[in-house]
mmCIF file of C-alpha atoms in Angstrom:
data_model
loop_
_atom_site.group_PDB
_atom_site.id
_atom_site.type_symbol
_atom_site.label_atom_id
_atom_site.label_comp_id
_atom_site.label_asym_id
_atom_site.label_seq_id
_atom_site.Cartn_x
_atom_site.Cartn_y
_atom_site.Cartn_z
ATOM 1 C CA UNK A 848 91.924 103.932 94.575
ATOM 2 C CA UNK A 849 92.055 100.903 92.454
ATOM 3 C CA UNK A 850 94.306 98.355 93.318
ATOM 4 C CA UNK A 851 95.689 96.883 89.933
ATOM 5 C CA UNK A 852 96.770 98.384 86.463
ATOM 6 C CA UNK A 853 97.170 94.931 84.358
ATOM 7 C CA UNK A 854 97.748 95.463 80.631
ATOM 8 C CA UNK A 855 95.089 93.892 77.924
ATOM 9 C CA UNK A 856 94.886 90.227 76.884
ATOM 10 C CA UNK A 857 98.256 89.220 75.107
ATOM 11 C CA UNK A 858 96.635 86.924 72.970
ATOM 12 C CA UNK A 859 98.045 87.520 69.546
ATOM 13 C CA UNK A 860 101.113 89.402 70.794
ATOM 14 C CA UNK A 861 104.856 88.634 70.535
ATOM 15 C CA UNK A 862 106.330 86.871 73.395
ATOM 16 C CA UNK A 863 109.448 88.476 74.707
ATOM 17 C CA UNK A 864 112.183 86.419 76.868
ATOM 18 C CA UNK A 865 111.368 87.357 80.818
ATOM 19 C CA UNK A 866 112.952 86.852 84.115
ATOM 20 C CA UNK A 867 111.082 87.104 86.969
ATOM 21 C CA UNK A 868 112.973 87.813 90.669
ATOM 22 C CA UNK A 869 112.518 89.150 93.837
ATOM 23 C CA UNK A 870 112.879 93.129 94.305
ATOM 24 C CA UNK A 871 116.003 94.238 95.472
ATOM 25 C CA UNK A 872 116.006 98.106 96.583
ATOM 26 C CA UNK A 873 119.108 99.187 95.812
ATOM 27 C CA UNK A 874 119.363 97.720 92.884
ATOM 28 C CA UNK A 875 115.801 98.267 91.439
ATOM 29 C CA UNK A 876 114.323 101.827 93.017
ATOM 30 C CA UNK A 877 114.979 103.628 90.269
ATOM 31 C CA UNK A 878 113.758 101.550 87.676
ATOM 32 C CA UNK A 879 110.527 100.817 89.630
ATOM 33 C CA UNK A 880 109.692 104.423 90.119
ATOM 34 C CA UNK A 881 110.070 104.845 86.506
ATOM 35 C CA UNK A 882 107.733 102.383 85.276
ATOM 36 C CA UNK A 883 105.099 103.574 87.993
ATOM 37 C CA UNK A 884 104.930 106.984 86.350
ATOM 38 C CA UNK A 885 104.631 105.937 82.821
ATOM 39 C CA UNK A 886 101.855 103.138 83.961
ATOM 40 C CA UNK A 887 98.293 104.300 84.595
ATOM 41 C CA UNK A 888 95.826 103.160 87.461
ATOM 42 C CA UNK A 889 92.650 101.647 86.618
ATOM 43 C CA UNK A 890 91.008 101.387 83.252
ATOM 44 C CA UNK A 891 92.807 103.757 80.446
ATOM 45 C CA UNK A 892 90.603 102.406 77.146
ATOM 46 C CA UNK A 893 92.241 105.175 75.469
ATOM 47 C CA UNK A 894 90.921 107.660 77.521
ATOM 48 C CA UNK A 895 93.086 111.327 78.315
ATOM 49 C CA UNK A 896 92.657 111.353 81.866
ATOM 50 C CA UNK A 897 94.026 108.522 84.076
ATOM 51 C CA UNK A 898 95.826 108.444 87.333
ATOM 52 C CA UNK A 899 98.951 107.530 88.531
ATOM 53 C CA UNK A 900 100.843 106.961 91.523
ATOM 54 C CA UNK A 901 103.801 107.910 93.469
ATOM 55 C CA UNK A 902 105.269 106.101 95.705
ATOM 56 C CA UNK A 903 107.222 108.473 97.770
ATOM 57 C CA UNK A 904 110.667 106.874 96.838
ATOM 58 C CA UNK A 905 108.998 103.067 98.831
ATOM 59 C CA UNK A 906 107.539 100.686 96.613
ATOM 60 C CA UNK A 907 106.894 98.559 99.034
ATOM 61 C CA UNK A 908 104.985 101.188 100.651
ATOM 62 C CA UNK A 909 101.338 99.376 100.379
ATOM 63 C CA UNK A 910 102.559 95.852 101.601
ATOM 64 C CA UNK A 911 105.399 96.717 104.186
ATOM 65 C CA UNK A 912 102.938 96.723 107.250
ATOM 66 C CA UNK A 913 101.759 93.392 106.491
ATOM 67 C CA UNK A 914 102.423 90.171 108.283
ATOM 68 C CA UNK A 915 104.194 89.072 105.389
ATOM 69 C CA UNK A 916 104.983 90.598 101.872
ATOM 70 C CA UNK A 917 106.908 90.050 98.816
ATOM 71 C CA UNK A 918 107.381 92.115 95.561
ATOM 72 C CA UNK A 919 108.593 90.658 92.256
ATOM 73 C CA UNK A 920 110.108 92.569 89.300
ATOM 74 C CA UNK A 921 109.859 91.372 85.758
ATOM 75 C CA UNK A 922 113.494 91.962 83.461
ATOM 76 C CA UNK A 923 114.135 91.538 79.993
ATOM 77 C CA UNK A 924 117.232 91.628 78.441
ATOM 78 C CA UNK A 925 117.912 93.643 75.140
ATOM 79 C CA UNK A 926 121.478 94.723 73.393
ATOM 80 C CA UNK A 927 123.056 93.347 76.869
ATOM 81 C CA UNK A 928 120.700 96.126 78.639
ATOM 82 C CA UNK A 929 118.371 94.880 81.577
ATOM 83 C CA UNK A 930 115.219 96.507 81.753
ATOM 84 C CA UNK A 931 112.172 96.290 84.664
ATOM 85 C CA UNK A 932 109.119 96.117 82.359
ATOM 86 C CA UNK A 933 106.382 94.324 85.290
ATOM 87 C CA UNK A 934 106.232 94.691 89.159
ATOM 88 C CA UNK A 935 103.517 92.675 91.055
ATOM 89 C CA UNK A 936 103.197 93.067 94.856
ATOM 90 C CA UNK A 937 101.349 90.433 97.565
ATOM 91 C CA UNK A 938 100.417 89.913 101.298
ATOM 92 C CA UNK A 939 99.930 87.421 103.425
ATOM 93 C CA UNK A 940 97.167 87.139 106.552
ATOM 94 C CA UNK A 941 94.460 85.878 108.428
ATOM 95 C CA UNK A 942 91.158 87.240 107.934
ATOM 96 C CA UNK A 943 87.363 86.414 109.036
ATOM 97 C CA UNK A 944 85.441 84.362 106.352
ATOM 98 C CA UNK A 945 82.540 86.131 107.160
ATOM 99 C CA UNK A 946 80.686 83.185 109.292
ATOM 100 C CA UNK A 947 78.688 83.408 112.378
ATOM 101 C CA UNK A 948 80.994 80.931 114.083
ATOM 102 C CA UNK A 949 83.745 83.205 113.486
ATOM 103 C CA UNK A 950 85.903 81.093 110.806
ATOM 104 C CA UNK A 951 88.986 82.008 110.164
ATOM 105 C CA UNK A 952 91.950 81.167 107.090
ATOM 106 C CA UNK A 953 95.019 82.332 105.738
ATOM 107 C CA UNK A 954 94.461 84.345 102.807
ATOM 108 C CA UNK A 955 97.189 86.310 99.898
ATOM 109 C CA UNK A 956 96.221 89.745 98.420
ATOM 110 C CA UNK A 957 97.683 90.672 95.085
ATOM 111 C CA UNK A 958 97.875 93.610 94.246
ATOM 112 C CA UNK A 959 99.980 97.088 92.572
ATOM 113 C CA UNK A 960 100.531 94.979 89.041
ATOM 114 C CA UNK A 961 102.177 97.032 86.362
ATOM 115 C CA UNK A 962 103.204 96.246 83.213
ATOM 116 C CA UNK A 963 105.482 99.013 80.888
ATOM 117 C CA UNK A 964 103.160 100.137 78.233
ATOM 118 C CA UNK A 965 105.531 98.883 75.306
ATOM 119 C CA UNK A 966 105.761 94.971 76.499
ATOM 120 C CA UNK A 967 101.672 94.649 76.939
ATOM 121 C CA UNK A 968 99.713 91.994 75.529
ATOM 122 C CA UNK A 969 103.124 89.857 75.812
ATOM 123 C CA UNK A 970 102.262 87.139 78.872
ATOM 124 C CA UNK A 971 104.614 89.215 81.137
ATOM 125 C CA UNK A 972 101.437 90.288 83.883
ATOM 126 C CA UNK A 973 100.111 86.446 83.839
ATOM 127 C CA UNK A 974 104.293 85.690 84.848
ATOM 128 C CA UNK A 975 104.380 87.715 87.308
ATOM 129 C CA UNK A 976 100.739 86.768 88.862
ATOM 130 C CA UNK A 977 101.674 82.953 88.704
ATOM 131 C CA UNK A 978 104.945 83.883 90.228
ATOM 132 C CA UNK A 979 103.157 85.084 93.420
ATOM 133 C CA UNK A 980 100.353 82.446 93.810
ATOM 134 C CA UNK A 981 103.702 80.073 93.966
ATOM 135 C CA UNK A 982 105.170 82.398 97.286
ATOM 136 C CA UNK A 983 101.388 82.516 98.377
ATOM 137 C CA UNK A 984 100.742 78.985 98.495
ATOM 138 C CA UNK A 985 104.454 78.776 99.926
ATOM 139 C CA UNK A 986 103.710 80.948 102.539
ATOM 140 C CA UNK A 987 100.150 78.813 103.757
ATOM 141 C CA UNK A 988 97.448 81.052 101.820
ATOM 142 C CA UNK A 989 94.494 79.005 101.322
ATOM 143 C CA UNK A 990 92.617 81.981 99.129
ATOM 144 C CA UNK A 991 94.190 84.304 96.807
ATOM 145 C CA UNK A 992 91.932 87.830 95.813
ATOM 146 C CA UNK A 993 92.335 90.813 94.050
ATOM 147 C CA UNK A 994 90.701 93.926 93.451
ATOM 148 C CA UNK A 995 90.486 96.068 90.512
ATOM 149 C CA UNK A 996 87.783 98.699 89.121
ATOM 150 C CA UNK A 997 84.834 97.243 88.249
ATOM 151 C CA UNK A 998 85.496 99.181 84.540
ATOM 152 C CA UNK A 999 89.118 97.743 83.932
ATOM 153 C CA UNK A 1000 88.043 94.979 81.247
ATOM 154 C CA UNK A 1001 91.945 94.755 80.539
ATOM 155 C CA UNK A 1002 92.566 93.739 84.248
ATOM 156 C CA UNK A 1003 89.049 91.658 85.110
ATOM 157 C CA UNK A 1004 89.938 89.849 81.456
ATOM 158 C CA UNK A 1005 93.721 88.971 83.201
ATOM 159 C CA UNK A 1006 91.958 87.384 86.036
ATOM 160 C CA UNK A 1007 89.136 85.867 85.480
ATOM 161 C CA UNK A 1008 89.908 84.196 82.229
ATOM 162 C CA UNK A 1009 90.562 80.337 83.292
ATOM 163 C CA UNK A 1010 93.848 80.184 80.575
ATOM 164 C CA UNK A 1011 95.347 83.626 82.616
ATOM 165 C CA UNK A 1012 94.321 83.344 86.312
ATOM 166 C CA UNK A 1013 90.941 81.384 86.923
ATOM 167 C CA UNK A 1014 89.396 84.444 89.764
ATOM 168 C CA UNK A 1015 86.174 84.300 89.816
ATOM 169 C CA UNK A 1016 84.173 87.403 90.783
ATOM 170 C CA UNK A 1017 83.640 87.765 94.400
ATOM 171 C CA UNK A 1018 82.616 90.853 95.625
ATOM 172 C CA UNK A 1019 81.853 94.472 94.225
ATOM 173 C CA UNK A 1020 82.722 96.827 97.328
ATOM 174 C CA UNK A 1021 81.972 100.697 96.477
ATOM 175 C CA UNK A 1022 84.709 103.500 96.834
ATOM 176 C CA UNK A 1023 83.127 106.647 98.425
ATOM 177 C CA UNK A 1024 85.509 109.734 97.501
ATOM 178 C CA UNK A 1025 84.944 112.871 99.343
ATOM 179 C CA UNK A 1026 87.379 116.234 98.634
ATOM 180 C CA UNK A 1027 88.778 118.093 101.458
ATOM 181 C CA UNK A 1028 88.160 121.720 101.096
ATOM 182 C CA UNK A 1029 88.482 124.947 103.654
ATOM 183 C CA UNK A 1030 85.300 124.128 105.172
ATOM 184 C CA UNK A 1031 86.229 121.012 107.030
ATOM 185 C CA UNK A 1032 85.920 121.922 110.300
ATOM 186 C CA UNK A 1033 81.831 121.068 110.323
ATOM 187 C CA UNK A 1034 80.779 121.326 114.130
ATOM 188 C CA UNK A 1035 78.914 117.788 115.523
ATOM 189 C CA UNK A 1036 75.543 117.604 115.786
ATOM 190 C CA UNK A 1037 74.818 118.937 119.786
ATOM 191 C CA UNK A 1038 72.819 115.742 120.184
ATOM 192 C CA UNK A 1039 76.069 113.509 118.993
ATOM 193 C CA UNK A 1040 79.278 113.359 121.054
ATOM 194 C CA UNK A 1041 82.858 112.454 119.317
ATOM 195 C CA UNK A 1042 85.104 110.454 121.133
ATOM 196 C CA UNK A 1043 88.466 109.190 120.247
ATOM 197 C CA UNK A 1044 89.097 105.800 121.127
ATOM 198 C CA UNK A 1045 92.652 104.789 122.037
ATOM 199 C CA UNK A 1046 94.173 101.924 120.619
ATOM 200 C CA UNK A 1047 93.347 98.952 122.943
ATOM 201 C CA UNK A 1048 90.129 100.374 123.332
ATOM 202 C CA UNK A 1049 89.374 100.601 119.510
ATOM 203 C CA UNK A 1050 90.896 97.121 119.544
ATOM 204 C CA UNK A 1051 88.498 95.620 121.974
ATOM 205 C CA UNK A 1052 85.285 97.548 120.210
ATOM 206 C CA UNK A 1053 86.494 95.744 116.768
ATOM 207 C CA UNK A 1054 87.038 92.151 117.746
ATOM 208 C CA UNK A 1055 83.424 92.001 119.884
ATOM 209 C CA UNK A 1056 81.601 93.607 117.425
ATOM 210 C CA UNK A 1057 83.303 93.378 113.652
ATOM 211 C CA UNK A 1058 85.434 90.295 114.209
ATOM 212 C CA UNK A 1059 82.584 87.823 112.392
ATOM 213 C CA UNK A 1060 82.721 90.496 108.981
ATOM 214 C CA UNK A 1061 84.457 89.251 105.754
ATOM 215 C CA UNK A 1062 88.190 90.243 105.653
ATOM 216 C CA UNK A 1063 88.494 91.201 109.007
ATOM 217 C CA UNK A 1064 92.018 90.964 110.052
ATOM 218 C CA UNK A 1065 93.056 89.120 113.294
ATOM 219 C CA UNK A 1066 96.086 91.383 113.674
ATOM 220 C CA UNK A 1067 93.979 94.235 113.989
ATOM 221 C CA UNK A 1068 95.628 95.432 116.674
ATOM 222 C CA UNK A 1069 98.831 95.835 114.066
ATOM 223 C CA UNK A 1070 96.833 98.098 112.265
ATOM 224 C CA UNK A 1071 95.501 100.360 115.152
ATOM 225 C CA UNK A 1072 98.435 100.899 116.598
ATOM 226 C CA UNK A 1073 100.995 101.382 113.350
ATOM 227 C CA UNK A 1074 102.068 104.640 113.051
ATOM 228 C CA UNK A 1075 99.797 105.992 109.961
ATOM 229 C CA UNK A 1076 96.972 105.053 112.182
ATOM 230 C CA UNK A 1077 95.466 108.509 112.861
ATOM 231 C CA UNK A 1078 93.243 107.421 115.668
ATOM 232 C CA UNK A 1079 89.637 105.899 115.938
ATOM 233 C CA UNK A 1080 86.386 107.777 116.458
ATOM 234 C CA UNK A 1081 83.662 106.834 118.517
ATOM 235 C CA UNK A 1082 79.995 109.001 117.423
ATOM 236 C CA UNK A 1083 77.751 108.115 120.384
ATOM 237 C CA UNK A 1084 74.457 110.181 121.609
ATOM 238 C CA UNK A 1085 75.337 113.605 123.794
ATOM 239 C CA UNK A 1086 73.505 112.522 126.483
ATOM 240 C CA UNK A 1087 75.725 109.689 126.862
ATOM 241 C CA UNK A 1088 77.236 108.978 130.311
ATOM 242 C CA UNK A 1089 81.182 107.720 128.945
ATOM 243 C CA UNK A 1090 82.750 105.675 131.478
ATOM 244 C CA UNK A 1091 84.736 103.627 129.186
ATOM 245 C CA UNK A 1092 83.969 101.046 126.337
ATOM 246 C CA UNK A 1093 83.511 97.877 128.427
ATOM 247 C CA UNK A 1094 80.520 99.666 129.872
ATOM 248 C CA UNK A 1095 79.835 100.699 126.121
ATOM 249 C CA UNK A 1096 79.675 97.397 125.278
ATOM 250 C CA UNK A 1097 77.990 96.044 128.361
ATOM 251 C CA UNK A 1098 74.545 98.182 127.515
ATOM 252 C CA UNK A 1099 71.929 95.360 127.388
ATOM 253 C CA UNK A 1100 74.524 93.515 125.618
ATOM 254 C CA UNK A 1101 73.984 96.090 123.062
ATOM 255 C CA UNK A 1102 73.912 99.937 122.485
ATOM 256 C CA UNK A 1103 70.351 100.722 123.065
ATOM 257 C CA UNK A 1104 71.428 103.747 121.135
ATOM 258 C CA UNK A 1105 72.908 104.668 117.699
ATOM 259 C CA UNK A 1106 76.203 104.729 117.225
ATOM 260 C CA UNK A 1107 79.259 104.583 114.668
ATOM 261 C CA UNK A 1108 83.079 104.284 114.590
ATOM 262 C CA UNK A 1109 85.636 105.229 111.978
ATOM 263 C CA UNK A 1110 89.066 104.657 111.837
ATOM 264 C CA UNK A 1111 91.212 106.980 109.979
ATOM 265 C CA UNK A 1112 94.763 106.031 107.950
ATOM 266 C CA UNK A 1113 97.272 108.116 106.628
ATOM 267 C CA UNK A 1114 97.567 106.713 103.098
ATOM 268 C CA UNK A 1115 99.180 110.779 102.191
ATOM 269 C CA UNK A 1116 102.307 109.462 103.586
ATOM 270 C CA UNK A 1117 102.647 106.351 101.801
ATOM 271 C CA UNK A 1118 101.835 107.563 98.988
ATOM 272 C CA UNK A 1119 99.919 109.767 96.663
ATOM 273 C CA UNK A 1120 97.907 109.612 93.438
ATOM 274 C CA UNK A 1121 97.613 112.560 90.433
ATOM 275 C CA UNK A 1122 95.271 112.921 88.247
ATOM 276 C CA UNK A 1123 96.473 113.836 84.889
ATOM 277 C CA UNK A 1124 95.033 114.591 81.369
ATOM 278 C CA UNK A 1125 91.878 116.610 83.163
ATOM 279 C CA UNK A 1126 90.473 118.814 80.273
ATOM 280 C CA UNK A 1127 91.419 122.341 80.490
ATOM 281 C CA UNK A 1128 87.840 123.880 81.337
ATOM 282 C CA UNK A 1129 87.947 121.173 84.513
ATOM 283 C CA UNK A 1130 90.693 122.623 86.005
ATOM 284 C CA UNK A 1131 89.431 126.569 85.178
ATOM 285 C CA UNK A 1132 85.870 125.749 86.769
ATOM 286 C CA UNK A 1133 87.997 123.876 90.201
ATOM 287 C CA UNK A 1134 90.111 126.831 90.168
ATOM 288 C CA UNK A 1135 86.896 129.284 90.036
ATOM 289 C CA UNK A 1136 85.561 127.338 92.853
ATOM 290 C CA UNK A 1137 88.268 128.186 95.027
ATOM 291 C CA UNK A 1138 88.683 132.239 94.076
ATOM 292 C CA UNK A 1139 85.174 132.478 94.656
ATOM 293 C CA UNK A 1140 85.474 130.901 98.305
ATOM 294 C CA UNK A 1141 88.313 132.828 99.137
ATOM 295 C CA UNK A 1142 86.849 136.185 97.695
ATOM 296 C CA UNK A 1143 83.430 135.085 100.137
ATOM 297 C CA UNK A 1144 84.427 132.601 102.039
ATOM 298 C CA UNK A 1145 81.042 133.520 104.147
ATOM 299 C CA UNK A 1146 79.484 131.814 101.159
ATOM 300 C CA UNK A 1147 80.780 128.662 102.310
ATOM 301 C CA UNK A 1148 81.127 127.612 98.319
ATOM 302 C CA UNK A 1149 81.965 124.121 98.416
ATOM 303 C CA UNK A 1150 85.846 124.749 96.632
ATOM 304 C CA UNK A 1151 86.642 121.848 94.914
ATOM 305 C CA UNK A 1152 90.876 120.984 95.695
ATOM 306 C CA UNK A 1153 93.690 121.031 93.415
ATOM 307 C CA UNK A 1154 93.221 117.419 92.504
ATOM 308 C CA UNK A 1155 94.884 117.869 89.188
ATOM 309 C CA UNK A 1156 98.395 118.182 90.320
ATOM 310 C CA UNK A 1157 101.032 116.512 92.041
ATOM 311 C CA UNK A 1158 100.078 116.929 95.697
ATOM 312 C CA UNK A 1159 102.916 117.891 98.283
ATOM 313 C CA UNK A 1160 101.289 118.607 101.284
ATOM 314 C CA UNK A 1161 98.163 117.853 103.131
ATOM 315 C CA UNK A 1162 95.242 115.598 101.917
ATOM 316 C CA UNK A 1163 93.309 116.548 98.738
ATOM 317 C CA UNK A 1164 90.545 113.527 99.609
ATOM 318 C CA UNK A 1165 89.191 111.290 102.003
ATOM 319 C CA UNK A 1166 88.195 107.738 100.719
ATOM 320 C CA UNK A 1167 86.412 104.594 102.423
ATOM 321 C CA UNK A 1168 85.546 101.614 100.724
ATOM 322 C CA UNK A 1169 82.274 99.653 101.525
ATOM 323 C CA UNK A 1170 80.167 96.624 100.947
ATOM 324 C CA UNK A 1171 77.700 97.031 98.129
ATOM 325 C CA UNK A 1172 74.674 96.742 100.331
ATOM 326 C CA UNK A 1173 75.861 98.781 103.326
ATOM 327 C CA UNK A 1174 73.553 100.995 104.724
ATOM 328 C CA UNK A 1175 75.761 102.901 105.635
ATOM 329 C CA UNK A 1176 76.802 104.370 103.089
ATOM 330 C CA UNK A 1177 73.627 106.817 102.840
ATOM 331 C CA UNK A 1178 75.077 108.425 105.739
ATOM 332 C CA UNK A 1179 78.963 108.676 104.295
ATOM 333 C CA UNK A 1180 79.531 112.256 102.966
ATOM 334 C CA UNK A 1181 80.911 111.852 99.220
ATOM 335 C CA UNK A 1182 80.825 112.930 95.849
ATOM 336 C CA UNK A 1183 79.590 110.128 93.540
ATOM 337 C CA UNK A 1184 81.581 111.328 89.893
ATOM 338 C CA UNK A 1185 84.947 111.174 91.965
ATOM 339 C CA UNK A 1186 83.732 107.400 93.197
ATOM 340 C CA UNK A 1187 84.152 103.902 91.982
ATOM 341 C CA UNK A 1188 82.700 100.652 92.091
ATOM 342 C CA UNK A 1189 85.205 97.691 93.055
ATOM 343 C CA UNK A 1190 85.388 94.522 91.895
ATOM 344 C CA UNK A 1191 86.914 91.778 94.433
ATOM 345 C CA UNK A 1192 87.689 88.294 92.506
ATOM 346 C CA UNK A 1193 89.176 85.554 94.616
ATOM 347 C CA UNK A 1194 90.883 82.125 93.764
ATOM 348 C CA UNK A 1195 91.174 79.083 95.730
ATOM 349 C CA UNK A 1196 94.666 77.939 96.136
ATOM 350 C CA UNK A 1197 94.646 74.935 98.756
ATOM 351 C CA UNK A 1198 93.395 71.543 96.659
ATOM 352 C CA UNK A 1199 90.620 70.611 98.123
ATOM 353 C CA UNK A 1200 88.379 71.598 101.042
ATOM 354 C CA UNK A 1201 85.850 70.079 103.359
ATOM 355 C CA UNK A 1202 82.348 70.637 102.052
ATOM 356 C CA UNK A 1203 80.646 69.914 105.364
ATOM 357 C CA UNK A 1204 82.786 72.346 107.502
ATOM 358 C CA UNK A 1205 82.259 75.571 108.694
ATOM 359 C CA UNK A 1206 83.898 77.328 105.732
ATOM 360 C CA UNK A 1207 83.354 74.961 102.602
ATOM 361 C CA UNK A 1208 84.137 76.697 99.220
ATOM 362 C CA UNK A 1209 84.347 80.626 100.793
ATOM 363 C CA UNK A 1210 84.571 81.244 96.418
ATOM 364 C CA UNK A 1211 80.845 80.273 96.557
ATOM 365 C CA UNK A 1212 79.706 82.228 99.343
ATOM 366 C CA UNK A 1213 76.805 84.481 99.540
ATOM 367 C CA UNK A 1214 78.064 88.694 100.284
ATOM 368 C CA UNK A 1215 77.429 89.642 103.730
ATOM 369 C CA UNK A 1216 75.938 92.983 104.740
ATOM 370 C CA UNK A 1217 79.339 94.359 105.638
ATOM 371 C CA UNK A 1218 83.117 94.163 104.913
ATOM 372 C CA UNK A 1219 86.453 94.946 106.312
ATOM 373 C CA UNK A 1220 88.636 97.035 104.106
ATOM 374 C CA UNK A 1221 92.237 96.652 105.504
ATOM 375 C CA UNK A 1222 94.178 100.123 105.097
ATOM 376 C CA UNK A 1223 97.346 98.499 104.775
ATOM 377 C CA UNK A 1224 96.872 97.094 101.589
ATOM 378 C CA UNK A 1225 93.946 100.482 100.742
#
């Protein structure tokens, strides 16, 4: 699920008088949730089938559970009529740099940017991204990133160009899409045991072990215990004696044995993507799929969901995002034509920084073998 829409270069378009303001709900729901449906997520380049999102009647819904948010509308005025044509969203938090020692800074994620198909290529994205870097660098951020498919020249163009927003290109996480289908309930391996971690538990596994990856949130416990949290899972060997995860942890001051731990976020209830402009014989052959696994479901056909219309119920997908070179994503179950590949770019927004510290120039800094994905902001 990409994170930004931005519309093409506006060099050599009209420029068209623009406010730019914070959101106000009751004024501005309606509006919003209009221009969300007519803008398309991810790269278009005049192709049938995009996607699109709805927000469940919250636009906020991706930045609420943040430690700090803002959302700003863009409004032009024509015939006396004010119209929302841009909407930009950001966050505000304090993530790992990825270090050894543990180093830690303020950083601003920017992210659900849409511009109304009839006033793109007019300056009105760049507004509204300059807009936000002011609240971010208000609000302490020291970085400023963004992420946006890998394929979205429109978007990447928007960002990285030094004259629209100066990112440079940081990091190219995967997204690993797998469908949900009638045969979910796949028993465990006998020789693995499941184990569902609560919260503090979860919380003390992630801070000893993940708190030294890129992007990992120190309000971590925020997101484990917020209410779309659906609960962490511990995979550990059968034979396993469990007597809590301080003795987990304790084990020769590390698991002598594999392990793995996934946490799992209800994104379905913020809110939901469709898929439109699917070709015709897509949609007959996902449809065959499912008749034939309901006619023989002892077949155990692998039915592919209705992805192809507005979903009201249930999840149609799972999705994780992960580093490039993760290893482990040979062992995450997914379907590569429903993936993507991410692009990450990042900005520096502080002036200046200490070249001999800990951090230095984090825009210069090698990948590491991992990353944190927050699901907040997913």
């Amino acid at each position: 699920m990409v994170a930004v829409a931005a519309e093409p270069d506006d060099v050599g378009a009209a420029a068209v008088s623009v406010s730019v303001r914070e959101y106000d709900g009751d004024r501005d729901l309606g509006a919003v949730e209009r221009l969300e449906k007519e803008c398309e997520v991810g790269p278009s380049g005049g192709k049938k089938m995009c996607l699109f999102t709805d927000l469940l009647g919250d636009p906020l819904c991706r930045v609420r559970h943040s430690p700090a948010y803002l959302m700003l509308v863009a409004e032009t005025t024509s015939e006396n009529e004010e119209e929302i044509v841009g909407v930009v969203r950001g966050s505000v938090k304090t993530v790992s740099c990825g270090k050894q020692q543990q180093v830690f800074c303020k950083v601003a994620y920017l992210l659900g940017l849409r511009v109304s198909p009839a006033y793109r290529r007019r300056g009105i994205g760049r507004k509204l991204v300059q807009r936000m870097e002011e609240w971010f660098r208000t609000a302490g951020a020291e970085y400023a990133y963004v992420a946006t498919d890998a394929d979205n020249e429109a978007s990447v163009r928007l960002f990285t160009s030094p004259r629209c927003g100066g990112y440079a290109k940081f990091r190219t996480p995967s997204l690993l899409v797998h469908p949900v289908f009638r045969h979910h309930d796949i028993t465990p391996s006998r020789r693995t045991r499941i184990i569902k971690l609560s919260p503090k538990e979860a919380e003390t596994l992630y801070r000893i072990k993940f708190a030294g990856v890129e992007f990992f949130p120190t309000d971590i416990d925020a997101v484990l215990n917020n209410n779309l949290s659906l609960g962490t899972f511990l995979a550990v060997p059968a034979a396993m004696n469990w007597v809590g995860i301080e003795a987990f942890l304790a084990m020769a001051g590390e698991p002598s044995s594999s392990w793995a731990v996934a946490s799992v976020w209800n994104s379905k209830d913020a809110f939901r993507l469709q898929l439109r402009g699917a070709p015709a014989l897509w949609r007959a052959a996902a449809l065959a799929t499912r008749a034939a696994d309901a006619a023989a479901p002892w077949l155990r056909v692998p039915s592919v969901p209705d992805i192809f219309s507005a979903p009201r119920c249930g999840a149609r997908v799972v999705v994780t995002e992960v580093a490039a070179g993760d290893n482990i994503r040979a062992g995450v179950p997914h379907w590569p034509r429903l993936g993507a590949e991410d692009l990450w770019c990042v900005k520096r927004l502080a002036d200046g920084y200490d070249s001999a510290s800990a951090l230095g120039d984090w825009t210069k800094a090698p990948p590491g073998d991992s990353i944190f994905v927050d699901p907040r902001e997913f």
